[in-house]
Amino acid sequence: MENRFKTAILALLLMASGIAHAHDAKKLSGFKAPESVVVDKQGRVFVSEIGEFNKDGDGQISVVSSSGKVKVFAKGMNDPKGLAFIGEHLYVADKDRILKVAPNGKWTVFVEKTAFPTPPLFLNDLEPDLQGNLYVSESGDIEKKGGAAGAIYKINPAGKVTTLINHQQNPRIMAPNGLLMDDTGDMLIFVDFATGILYRLDIPNQHLIQLAEGFGGGDGLVLAANNSIYISDFLNGKIYSLSIEDEVKLVKEGFQSAADIGITPDGKTLLVPDMKAGTVTWVHLH
């Protein structure tokens, strides 16, 4: 889904925002600290459940069928957060490592903690590009607003990790969270959890450009069919939109903790995991 829309909107430099009405289609409850949502080509919804923070082995991925039935897809993880599909495999940012999950739910460690240039503290969002690379945000010490550990890494198909940008290279990199890559692999949009600022990173020249601010605890990013980017504010339980009209609009509020949002294959419905409430909410866009 996403790639059909990415080139057009991101080529416009993503200097803005705005979108109109939204309403809920349904809400599912009973999840254990749901953090991230991703939808596969068949429309199945995958939800990462952290369980108890910093308790290894109690994390899992659940899958919601098109009929709304929920079942465990993969288990035995630590603190699973960001999710991304490359082909039939689901990749998971699991605390301080990256996992690769086969279609049958069996997982292996794709990137060990020791493979990172600096031992990660809080691997967060995942985003693929069309070349099969993965990008992962390192939010660092969340309680200390990321700080010196904040970084974004690139992982090639063989599992080799390189630093895309970090706090040492640019002090504005505090606690990067949600990621959104364009079709070319040259432009990465991300929101910083510590500052609530949305940035564009032009990868070839390392230019970092501020696009918008005011997103509180900025968490998830998705691009919709209406050419708007949607941003979740974890700390304030809100969803915002950003479009080419250079205007930020509040789309929906009232969540306890709006985490890493997903979007349906047609780009018309947001999926909002609320970590504290233990729910996933479908929000239709118009």
PDB file of C-alpha atoms in Angstrom:
ATOM      1  CA  MET A   1       0.000   0.000   0.000  1.00  0.00           C
ATOM      2  CA  GLU A   2       2.295   2.708   1.294  1.00  0.00           C
ATOM      3  CA  ASN A   3       4.680   2.898  -1.617  1.00  0.00           C
ATOM      4  CA  ARG A   4       1.956   3.912  -4.075  1.00  0.00           C
ATOM      5  CA  PHE A   5       1.563   7.173  -2.205  1.00  0.00           C
ATOM      6  CA  LYS A   6       5.020   7.903  -0.862  1.00  0.00           C
ATOM      7  CA  THR A   7       6.853   9.333  -3.816  1.00  0.00           C
ATOM      8  CA  ALA A   8       4.253  11.955  -4.692  1.00  0.00           C
ATOM      9  CA  ILE A   9       3.814  13.378  -1.231  1.00  0.00           C
ATOM     10  CA  LEU A  10       7.381  13.160   0.005  1.00  0.00           C
ATOM     11  CA  ALA A  11       8.677  14.765  -3.179  1.00  0.00           C
ATOM     12  CA  LEU A  12       6.713  17.841  -2.141  1.00  0.00           C
ATOM     13  CA  LEU A  13       9.109  18.074   0.810  1.00  0.00           C
ATOM     14  CA  LEU A  14       6.398  17.327   3.360  1.00  0.00           C
ATOM     15  CA  MET A  15       6.308  20.871   4.591  1.00  0.00           C
ATOM     16  CA  ALA A  16       2.868  20.680   6.148  1.00  0.00           C
ATOM     17  CA  SER A  17      -0.359  19.201   7.283  1.00  0.00           C
ATOM     18  CA  GLY A  18      -4.085  18.974   7.666  1.00  0.00           C
ATOM     19  CA  ILE A  19      -6.930  16.530   7.325  1.00  0.00           C
ATOM     20  CA  ALA A  20     -10.500  16.478   8.247  1.00  0.00           C
ATOM     21  CA  HIS A  21     -12.968  14.200   9.856  1.00  0.00           C
ATOM     22  CA  ALA A  22     -12.400  10.781  11.343  1.00  0.00           C
ATOM     23  CA  HIS A  23     -14.525   8.307  13.205  1.00  0.00           C
ATOM     24  CA  ASP A  24     -14.026   4.942  14.810  1.00  0.00           C
ATOM     25  CA  ALA A  25     -15.068   1.745  13.112  1.00  0.00           C
ATOM     26  CA  LYS A  26     -14.217  -0.588  15.958  1.00  0.00           C
ATOM     27  CA  LYS A  27     -12.035  -1.093  18.973  1.00  0.00           C
ATOM     28  CA  LEU A  28     -10.501  -4.309  20.255  1.00  0.00           C
ATOM     29  CA  SER A  29      -9.328  -4.672  23.851  1.00  0.00           C
ATOM     30  CA  GLY A  30      -7.381  -7.147  25.949  1.00  0.00           C
ATOM     31  CA  PHE A  31      -3.903  -6.530  24.555  1.00  0.00           C
ATOM     32  CA  LYS A  32      -0.924  -6.418  26.940  1.00  0.00           C
ATOM     33  CA  ALA A  33       0.770  -3.048  26.395  1.00  0.00           C
ATOM     34  CA  PRO A  34       0.260  -2.906  22.603  1.00  0.00           C
ATOM     35  CA  GLU A  35       2.999  -0.756  21.054  1.00  0.00           C
ATOM     36  CA  SER A  36       2.994  -1.103  17.278  1.00  0.00           C
ATOM     37  CA  VAL A  37       0.592  -2.148  14.512  1.00  0.00           C
ATOM     38  CA  VAL A  38       1.307  -3.224  10.931  1.00  0.00           C
ATOM     39  CA  VAL A  39      -1.050  -4.649   8.298  1.00  0.00           C
ATOM     40  CA  ASP A  40      -0.020  -7.266   5.735  1.00  0.00           C
ATOM     41  CA  LYS A  41      -1.184  -7.512   2.118  1.00  0.00           C
ATOM     42  CA  GLN A  42      -4.039  -9.803   3.135  1.00  0.00           C
ATOM     43  CA  GLY A  43      -5.359  -7.222   5.568  1.00  0.00           C
ATOM     44  CA  ARG A  44      -4.344  -9.072   8.704  1.00  0.00           C
ATOM     45  CA  VAL A  45      -3.393  -6.779  11.576  1.00  0.00           C
ATOM     46  CA  PHE A  46      -0.249  -7.609  13.560  1.00  0.00           C
ATOM     47  CA  VAL A  47       0.143  -6.074  17.016  1.00  0.00           C
ATOM     48  CA  SER A  48       3.309  -6.067  19.137  1.00  0.00           C
ATOM     49  CA  GLU A  49       2.559  -6.563  22.827  1.00  0.00           C
ATOM     50  CA  ILE A  50       5.303  -5.596  25.243  1.00  0.00           C
ATOM     51  CA  GLY A  51       3.712  -7.272  28.247  1.00  0.00           C
ATOM     52  CA  GLU A  52       5.574  -6.073  31.327  1.00  0.00           C
ATOM     53  CA  PHE A  53       8.355  -3.609  30.546  1.00  0.00           C
ATOM     54  CA  ASN A  54      11.868  -5.001  31.065  1.00  0.00           C
ATOM     55  CA  LYS A  55      10.542  -8.493  31.719  1.00  0.00           C
ATOM     56  CA  ASP A  56      12.199 -10.725  29.156  1.00  0.00           C
ATOM     57  CA  GLY A  57      10.241 -13.508  27.508  1.00  0.00           C
ATOM     58  CA  ASP A  58       6.681 -12.236  28.069  1.00  0.00           C
ATOM     59  CA  GLY A  59       6.398 -10.193  24.860  1.00  0.00           C
ATOM     60  CA  GLN A  60       4.442 -11.406  21.866  1.00  0.00           C
ATOM     61  CA  ILE A  61       2.941 -10.577  18.483  1.00  0.00           C
ATOM     62  CA  SER A  62      -0.802 -11.078  18.058  1.00  0.00           C
ATOM     63  CA  VAL A  63      -2.649 -11.168  14.753  1.00  0.00           C
ATOM     64  CA  VAL A  64      -6.184  -9.954  14.109  1.00  0.00           C
ATOM     65  CA  SER A  65      -8.019 -11.629  11.231  1.00  0.00           C
ATOM     66  CA  SER A  66     -10.375  -9.790   8.892  1.00  0.00           C
ATOM     67  CA  SER A  67     -13.253 -11.137  10.989  1.00  0.00           C
ATOM     68  CA  GLY A  68     -11.811  -9.592  14.148  1.00  0.00           C
ATOM     69  CA  LYS A  69     -10.554 -12.783  15.745  1.00  0.00           C
ATOM     70  CA  VAL A  70      -7.342 -12.324  17.764  1.00  0.00           C
ATOM     71  CA  LYS A  71      -4.726 -15.025  18.263  1.00  0.00           C
ATOM     72  CA  VAL A  72      -1.082 -15.174  19.266  1.00  0.00           C
ATOM     73  CA  PHE A  73       1.192 -15.268  16.221  1.00  0.00           C
ATOM     74  CA  ALA A  74       4.640 -15.318  17.879  1.00  0.00           C
ATOM     75  CA  LYS A  75       5.683 -15.340  21.537  1.00  0.00           C
ATOM     76  CA  GLY A  76       8.663 -15.475  23.876  1.00  0.00           C
ATOM     77  CA  MET A  77       9.987 -12.029  22.979  1.00  0.00           C
ATOM     78  CA  ASN A  78      11.312  -9.407  25.385  1.00  0.00           C
ATOM     79  CA  ASP A  79       9.838  -5.923  24.760  1.00  0.00           C
ATOM     80  CA  PRO A  80       8.694  -6.000  21.104  1.00  0.00           C
ATOM     81  CA  LYS A  81       7.924  -2.597  19.605  1.00  0.00           C
ATOM     82  CA  GLY A  82       8.266  -1.513  15.954  1.00  0.00           C
ATOM     83  CA  LEU A  83       7.116  -3.893  13.214  1.00  0.00           C
ATOM     84  CA  ALA A  84       7.862  -4.015   9.478  1.00  0.00           C
ATOM     85  CA  PHE A  85       7.244  -6.483   6.668  1.00  0.00           C
ATOM     86  CA  ILE A  86       9.792  -7.299   4.000  1.00  0.00           C
ATOM     87  CA  GLY A  87       8.299  -9.940   1.765  1.00  0.00           C
ATOM     88  CA  GLU A  88       6.651 -12.621   3.871  1.00  0.00           C
ATOM     89  CA  HIS A  89       8.840 -12.024   6.907  1.00  0.00           C
ATOM     90  CA  LEU A  90       7.904  -9.771   9.801  1.00  0.00           C
ATOM     91  CA  TYR A  91      10.741  -7.887  11.480  1.00  0.00           C
ATOM     92  CA  VAL A  92      10.514  -6.772  15.103  1.00  0.00           C
ATOM     93  CA  ALA A  93      12.472  -4.228  17.127  1.00  0.00           C
ATOM     94  CA  ASP A  94      12.767  -6.211  20.350  1.00  0.00           C
ATOM     95  CA  LYS A  95      14.324  -3.999  23.027  1.00  0.00           C
ATOM     96  CA  ASP A  96      17.993  -4.192  21.985  1.00  0.00           C
ATOM     97  CA  ARG A  97      17.903  -6.583  19.015  1.00  0.00           C
ATOM     98  CA  ILE A  98      16.023  -7.165  15.745  1.00  0.00           C
ATOM     99  CA  LEU A  99      14.000 -10.346  15.224  1.00  0.00           C
ATOM    100  CA  LYS A 100      12.890 -11.992  11.987  1.00  0.00           C
ATOM    101  CA  VAL A 101       9.586 -13.862  12.136  1.00  0.00           C
ATOM    102  CA  ALA A 102       8.656 -16.477   9.534  1.00  0.00           C
ATOM    103  CA  PRO A 103       5.080 -16.849   8.227  1.00  0.00           C
ATOM    104  CA  ASN A 104       4.544 -19.709  10.695  1.00  0.00           C
ATOM    105  CA  GLY A 105       5.352 -17.474  13.684  1.00  0.00           C
ATOM    106  CA  LYS A 106       8.764 -18.967  14.391  1.00  0.00           C
ATOM    107  CA  TRP A 107      11.387 -16.302  14.954  1.00  0.00           C
ATOM    108  CA  THR A 108      15.137 -15.959  14.958  1.00  0.00           C
ATOM    109  CA  VAL A 109      17.453 -13.139  15.983  1.00  0.00           C
ATOM    110  CA  PHE A 110      18.289 -11.210  12.809  1.00  0.00           C
ATOM    111  CA  VAL A 111      20.552  -8.609  14.451  1.00  0.00           C
ATOM    112  CA  GLU A 112      22.120  -9.148  17.855  1.00  0.00           C
ATOM    113  CA  LYS A 113      22.702  -6.335  20.333  1.00  0.00           C
ATOM    114  CA  THR A 114      26.440  -6.655  19.796  1.00  0.00           C
ATOM    115  CA  ALA A 115      26.082  -5.916  16.068  1.00  0.00           C
ATOM    116  CA  PHE A 116      25.182  -2.258  16.708  1.00  0.00           C
ATOM    117  CA  PRO A 117      27.935   0.388  16.727  1.00  0.00           C
ATOM    118  CA  THR A 118      26.821   1.311  20.252  1.00  0.00           C
ATOM    119  CA  PRO A 119      24.890  -1.096  22.510  1.00  0.00           C
ATOM    120  CA  PRO A 120      21.245  -0.026  22.059  1.00  0.00           C
ATOM    121  CA  LEU A 121      19.054   0.937  24.999  1.00  0.00           C
ATOM    122  CA  PHE A 122      15.593   1.341  23.460  1.00  0.00           C
ATOM    123  CA  LEU A 123      15.180   0.231  19.858  1.00  0.00           C
ATOM    124  CA  ASN A 124      11.815   1.576  18.800  1.00  0.00           C
ATOM    125  CA  ASP A 125      10.319   1.959  15.324  1.00  0.00           C
ATOM    126  CA  LEU A 126      11.160  -0.015  12.171  1.00  0.00           C
ATOM    127  CA  GLU A 127      10.767   1.089   8.551  1.00  0.00           C
ATOM    128  CA  PRO A 128      11.765  -0.742   5.344  1.00  0.00           C
ATOM    129  CA  ASP A 129      12.813   0.683   1.999  1.00  0.00           C
ATOM    130  CA  LEU A 130      12.231  -0.757  -1.457  1.00  0.00           C
ATOM    131  CA  GLN A 131      15.782  -2.101  -1.604  1.00  0.00           C
ATOM    132  CA  GLY A 132      15.191  -4.436   1.343  1.00  0.00           C
ATOM    133  CA  ASN A 133      16.983  -2.381   3.971  1.00  0.00           C
ATOM    134  CA  LEU A 134      15.562  -1.705   7.431  1.00  0.00           C
ATOM    135  CA  TYR A 135      15.798   1.502   9.438  1.00  0.00           C
ATOM    136  CA  VAL A 136      15.445   1.427  13.211  1.00  0.00           C
ATOM    137  CA  SER A 137      15.164   4.291  15.664  1.00  0.00           C
ATOM    138  CA  GLU A 138      17.122   4.154  18.900  1.00  0.00           C
ATOM    139  CA  SER A 139      15.253   6.306  21.411  1.00  0.00           C
ATOM    140  CA  GLY A 140      17.968   5.942  24.037  1.00  0.00           C
ATOM    141  CA  ASP A 141      17.130   6.616  27.667  1.00  0.00           C
ATOM    142  CA  ILE A 142      13.476   7.684  27.394  1.00  0.00           C
ATOM    143  CA  GLU A 143      13.363   9.003  30.962  1.00  0.00           C
ATOM    144  CA  LYS A 144      16.314  11.277  30.184  1.00  0.00           C
ATOM    145  CA  LYS A 145      14.864  12.314  26.810  1.00  0.00           C
ATOM    146  CA  GLY A 146      17.145  10.039  24.829  1.00  0.00           C
ATOM    147  CA  GLY A 147      20.224  12.193  25.078  1.00  0.00           C
ATOM    148  CA  ALA A 148      23.582  10.928  23.919  1.00  0.00           C
ATOM    149  CA  ALA A 149      22.219   7.503  22.936  1.00  0.00           C
ATOM    150  CA  GLY A 150      19.682   8.799  20.392  1.00  0.00           C
ATOM    151  CA  ALA A 151      20.308   7.445  16.887  1.00  0.00           C
ATOM    152  CA  ILE A 152      18.849   6.030  13.687  1.00  0.00           C
ATOM    153  CA  TYR A 153      20.478   2.937  12.192  1.00  0.00           C
ATOM    154  CA  LYS A 154      20.357   1.309   8.776  1.00  0.00           C
ATOM    155  CA  ILE A 155      20.383  -2.488   8.491  1.00  0.00           C
ATOM    156  CA  ASN A 156      21.112  -4.050   5.118  1.00  0.00           C
ATOM    157  CA  PRO A 157      19.539  -7.341   3.940  1.00  0.00           C
ATOM    158  CA  ALA A 158      22.541  -9.266   5.300  1.00  0.00           C
ATOM    159  CA  GLY A 159      22.022  -7.804   8.775  1.00  0.00           C
ATOM    160  CA  LYS A 160      24.930  -5.361   8.766  1.00  0.00           C
ATOM    161  CA  VAL A 161      24.242  -2.262  10.876  1.00  0.00           C
ATOM    162  CA  THR A 162      25.509   1.222  10.069  1.00  0.00           C
ATOM    163  CA  THR A 163      24.768   4.563  11.707  1.00  0.00           C
ATOM    164  CA  LEU A 164      22.521   6.822   9.656  1.00  0.00           C
ATOM    165  CA  ILE A 165      22.652   9.718  12.127  1.00  0.00           C
ATOM    166  CA  ASN A 166      23.091  10.072  15.882  1.00  0.00           C
ATOM    167  CA  HIS A 167      23.232  12.610  18.703  1.00  0.00           C
ATOM    168  CA  GLN A 168      26.977  13.039  18.390  1.00  0.00           C
ATOM    169  CA  GLN A 169      26.637  14.016  14.726  1.00  0.00           C
ATOM    170  CA  ASN A 170      23.682  16.325  15.354  1.00  0.00           C
ATOM    171  CA  PRO A 171      22.525  17.317  18.871  1.00  0.00           C
ATOM    172  CA  ARG A 172      18.936  17.654  17.637  1.00  0.00           C
ATOM    173  CA  ILE A 173      18.807  13.859  17.550  1.00  0.00           C
ATOM    174  CA  MET A 174      17.440  13.249  21.047  1.00  0.00           C
ATOM    175  CA  ALA A 175      14.999  10.315  21.091  1.00  0.00           C
ATOM    176  CA  PRO A 176      13.987   9.533  17.495  1.00  0.00           C
ATOM    177  CA  ASN A 177      10.875   7.388  17.265  1.00  0.00           C
ATOM    178  CA  GLY A 178       8.474   7.055  14.304  1.00  0.00           C
ATOM    179  CA  LEU A 179      10.051   6.644  10.853  1.00  0.00           C
ATOM    180  CA  LEU A 180       8.728   7.093   7.301  1.00  0.00           C
ATOM    181  CA  MET A 181      10.913   6.405   4.258  1.00  0.00           C
ATOM    182  CA  ASP A 182      10.276   7.597   0.694  1.00  0.00           C
ATOM    183  CA  ASP A 183      10.494   5.378  -2.398  1.00  0.00           C
ATOM    184  CA  THR A 184      14.009   6.455  -3.335  1.00  0.00           C
ATOM    185  CA  GLY A 185      15.641   5.575  -0.035  1.00  0.00           C
ATOM    186  CA  ASP A 186      17.116   9.079   0.092  1.00  0.00           C
ATOM    187  CA  MET A 187      14.603  10.853   2.316  1.00  0.00           C
ATOM    188  CA  LEU A 188      13.589   9.799   5.815  1.00  0.00           C
ATOM    189  CA  ILE A 189      10.921  11.531   7.883  1.00  0.00           C
ATOM    190  CA  PHE A 190      11.030  10.983  11.637  1.00  0.00           C
ATOM    191  CA  VAL A 191       9.491  12.375  14.808  1.00  0.00           C
ATOM    192  CA  ASP A 192      11.458  12.871  18.002  1.00  0.00           C
ATOM    193  CA  PHE A 193       9.790  11.618  21.177  1.00  0.00           C
ATOM    194  CA  ALA A 194      11.740  13.988  23.418  1.00  0.00           C
ATOM    195  CA  THR A 195      10.982  17.221  21.569  1.00  0.00           C
ATOM    196  CA  GLY A 196       7.812  16.500  19.585  1.00  0.00           C
ATOM    197  CA  ILE A 197       9.511  17.816  16.436  1.00  0.00           C
ATOM    198  CA  LEU A 198       9.034  16.282  12.985  1.00  0.00           C
ATOM    199  CA  TYR A 199      12.169  16.238  10.833  1.00  0.00           C
ATOM    200  CA  ARG A 200      13.187  15.354   7.305  1.00  0.00           C
ATOM    201  CA  LEU A 201      16.617  13.813   6.887  1.00  0.00           C
ATOM    202  CA  ASP A 202      18.073  14.058   3.393  1.00  0.00           C
ATOM    203  CA  ILE A 203      20.308  11.021   3.646  1.00  0.00           C
ATOM    204  CA  PRO A 204      22.892  11.648   0.885  1.00  0.00           C
ATOM    205  CA  ASN A 205      23.958  15.020   2.277  1.00  0.00           C
ATOM    206  CA  GLN A 206      22.888  14.488   5.913  1.00  0.00           C
ATOM    207  CA  HIS A 207      20.783  17.674   5.891  1.00  0.00           C
ATOM    208  CA  LEU A 208      18.310  17.678   8.778  1.00  0.00           C
ATOM    209  CA  ILE A 209      15.311  19.950   8.236  1.00  0.00           C
ATOM    210  CA  GLN A 210      12.558  20.707  10.757  1.00  0.00           C
ATOM    211  CA  LEU A 211       9.117  20.279   9.192  1.00  0.00           C
ATOM    212  CA  ALA A 212       6.725  20.863  12.093  1.00  0.00           C
ATOM    213  CA  GLU A 213       6.545  20.785  15.870  1.00  0.00           C
ATOM    214  CA  GLY A 214       4.118  20.430  18.749  1.00  0.00           C
ATOM    215  CA  PHE A 215       3.597  16.673  18.660  1.00  0.00           C
ATOM    216  CA  GLY A 216       4.282  16.087  22.373  1.00  0.00           C
ATOM    217  CA  GLY A 217       5.673  12.599  22.791  1.00  0.00           C
ATOM    218  CA  GLY A 218       5.881  11.964  19.048  1.00  0.00           C
ATOM    219  CA  ASP A 219       5.534   8.241  18.363  1.00  0.00           C
ATOM    220  CA  GLY A 220       4.167   6.728  15.136  1.00  0.00           C
ATOM    221  CA  LEU A 221       4.118   7.996  11.534  1.00  0.00           C
ATOM    222  CA  VAL A 222       2.098   6.775   8.559  1.00  0.00           C
ATOM    223  CA  LEU A 223       1.276   8.147   5.119  1.00  0.00           C
ATOM    224  CA  ALA A 224      -2.382   7.909   4.063  1.00  0.00           C
ATOM    225  CA  ALA A 225      -4.106   7.750   0.680  1.00  0.00           C
ATOM    226  CA  ASN A 226      -5.173  11.381   1.076  1.00  0.00           C
ATOM    227  CA  ASN A 227      -1.477  12.406   0.928  1.00  0.00           C
ATOM    228  CA  SER A 228      -1.407  13.406   4.583  1.00  0.00           C
ATOM    229  CA  ILE A 229       1.032  12.142   7.161  1.00  0.00           C
ATOM    230  CA  TYR A 230      -0.447  11.132  10.504  1.00  0.00           C
ATOM    231  CA  ILE A 231       1.513  11.478  13.733  1.00  0.00           C
ATOM    232  CA  SER A 232       0.647   9.982  17.116  1.00  0.00           C
ATOM    233  CA  ASP A 233       1.405  11.782  20.374  1.00  0.00           C
ATOM    234  CA  PHE A 234       1.954   9.082  22.972  1.00  0.00           C
ATOM    235  CA  LEU A 235       2.129  11.337  26.030  1.00  0.00           C
ATOM    236  CA  ASN A 236      -1.040  13.303  25.278  1.00  0.00           C
ATOM    237  CA  GLY A 237      -3.081  10.562  23.613  1.00  0.00           C
ATOM    238  CA  LYS A 238      -3.648  12.468  20.367  1.00  0.00           C
ATOM    239  CA  ILE A 239      -3.444  11.919  16.616  1.00  0.00           C
ATOM    240  CA  TYR A 240      -2.411  14.774  14.319  1.00  0.00           C
ATOM    241  CA  SER A 241      -2.214  15.143  10.558  1.00  0.00           C
ATOM    242  CA  LEU A 242       0.290  16.896   8.339  1.00  0.00           C
ATOM    243  CA  SER A 243      -0.368  17.734   4.668  1.00  0.00           C
ATOM    244  CA  ILE A 244       1.046  19.923   1.920  1.00  0.00           C
ATOM    245  CA  GLU A 245      -1.128  22.869   3.022  1.00  0.00           C
ATOM    246  CA  ASP A 246       1.429  23.659   5.706  1.00  0.00           C
ATOM    247  CA  GLU A 247      -1.038  23.200   8.556  1.00  0.00           C
ATOM    248  CA  VAL A 248      -1.108  20.861  11.533  1.00  0.00           C
ATOM    249  CA  LYS A 249      -4.530  19.610  12.587  1.00  0.00           C
ATOM    250  CA  LEU A 250      -5.735  17.546  15.506  1.00  0.00           C
ATOM    251  CA  VAL A 251      -7.567  14.511  14.121  1.00  0.00           C
ATOM    252  CA  LYS A 252      -8.511  12.612  17.259  1.00  0.00           C
ATOM    253  CA  GLU A 253      -7.826  12.724  20.983  1.00  0.00           C
ATOM    254  CA  GLY A 254      -8.909  10.854  24.099  1.00  0.00           C
ATOM    255  CA  PHE A 255      -6.417   7.991  24.000  1.00  0.00           C
ATOM    256  CA  GLN A 256      -4.468   7.193  27.151  1.00  0.00           C
ATOM    257  CA  SER A 257      -1.278   6.627  25.164  1.00  0.00           C
ATOM    258  CA  ALA A 258      -1.415   6.617  21.350  1.00  0.00           C
ATOM    259  CA  ALA A 259       1.604   4.532  20.354  1.00  0.00           C
ATOM    260  CA  ASP A 260       3.023   3.414  16.969  1.00  0.00           C
ATOM    261  CA  ILE A 261       0.098   3.729  14.553  1.00  0.00           C
ATOM    262  CA  GLY A 262      -0.470   1.616  11.441  1.00  0.00           C
ATOM    263  CA  ILE A 263      -2.636   1.993   8.339  1.00  0.00           C
ATOM    264  CA  THR A 264      -4.699  -0.365   6.190  1.00  0.00           C
ATOM    265  CA  PRO A 265      -3.507  -1.388   2.692  1.00  0.00           C
ATOM    266  CA  ASP A 266      -5.895   1.075   1.022  1.00  0.00           C
ATOM    267  CA  GLY A 267      -4.454   3.930   3.075  1.00  0.00           C
ATOM    268  CA  LYS A 268      -7.854   4.971   4.422  1.00  0.00           C
ATOM    269  CA  THR A 269      -8.014   3.644   7.983  1.00  0.00           C
ATOM    270  CA  LEU A 270      -5.635   4.270  10.871  1.00  0.00           C
ATOM    271  CA  LEU A 271      -4.998   1.637  13.507  1.00  0.00           C
ATOM    272  CA  VAL A 272      -4.132   3.133  16.871  1.00  0.00           C
ATOM    273  CA  PRO A 273      -2.598   0.973  19.623  1.00  0.00           C
ATOM    274  CA  ASP A 274      -3.233   2.445  23.069  1.00  0.00           C
ATOM    275  CA  MET A 275      -0.549   0.961  25.273  1.00  0.00           C
ATOM    276  CA  LYS A 276      -2.024   1.905  28.645  1.00  0.00           C
ATOM    277  CA  ALA A 277      -5.606   1.036  27.720  1.00  0.00           C
ATOM    278  CA  GLY A 278      -4.626  -2.251  26.069  1.00  0.00           C
ATOM    279  CA  THR A 279      -6.693  -1.492  22.963  1.00  0.00           C
ATOM    280  CA  VAL A 280      -6.369  -1.109  19.203  1.00  0.00           C
ATOM    281  CA  THR A 281      -8.797   1.341  17.563  1.00  0.00           C
ATOM    282  CA  TRP A 282      -9.694   1.617  13.884  1.00  0.00           C
ATOM    283  CA  VAL A 283     -10.096   5.255  12.793  1.00  0.00           C
ATOM    284  CA  HIS A 284     -11.552   5.887   9.316  1.00  0.00           C
ATOM    285  CA  LEU A 285     -10.162   8.875   7.423  1.00  0.00           C
ATOM    286  CA  HIS A 286     -12.157  11.127   5.108  1.00  0.00           C
TER     287      HIS A 286
END
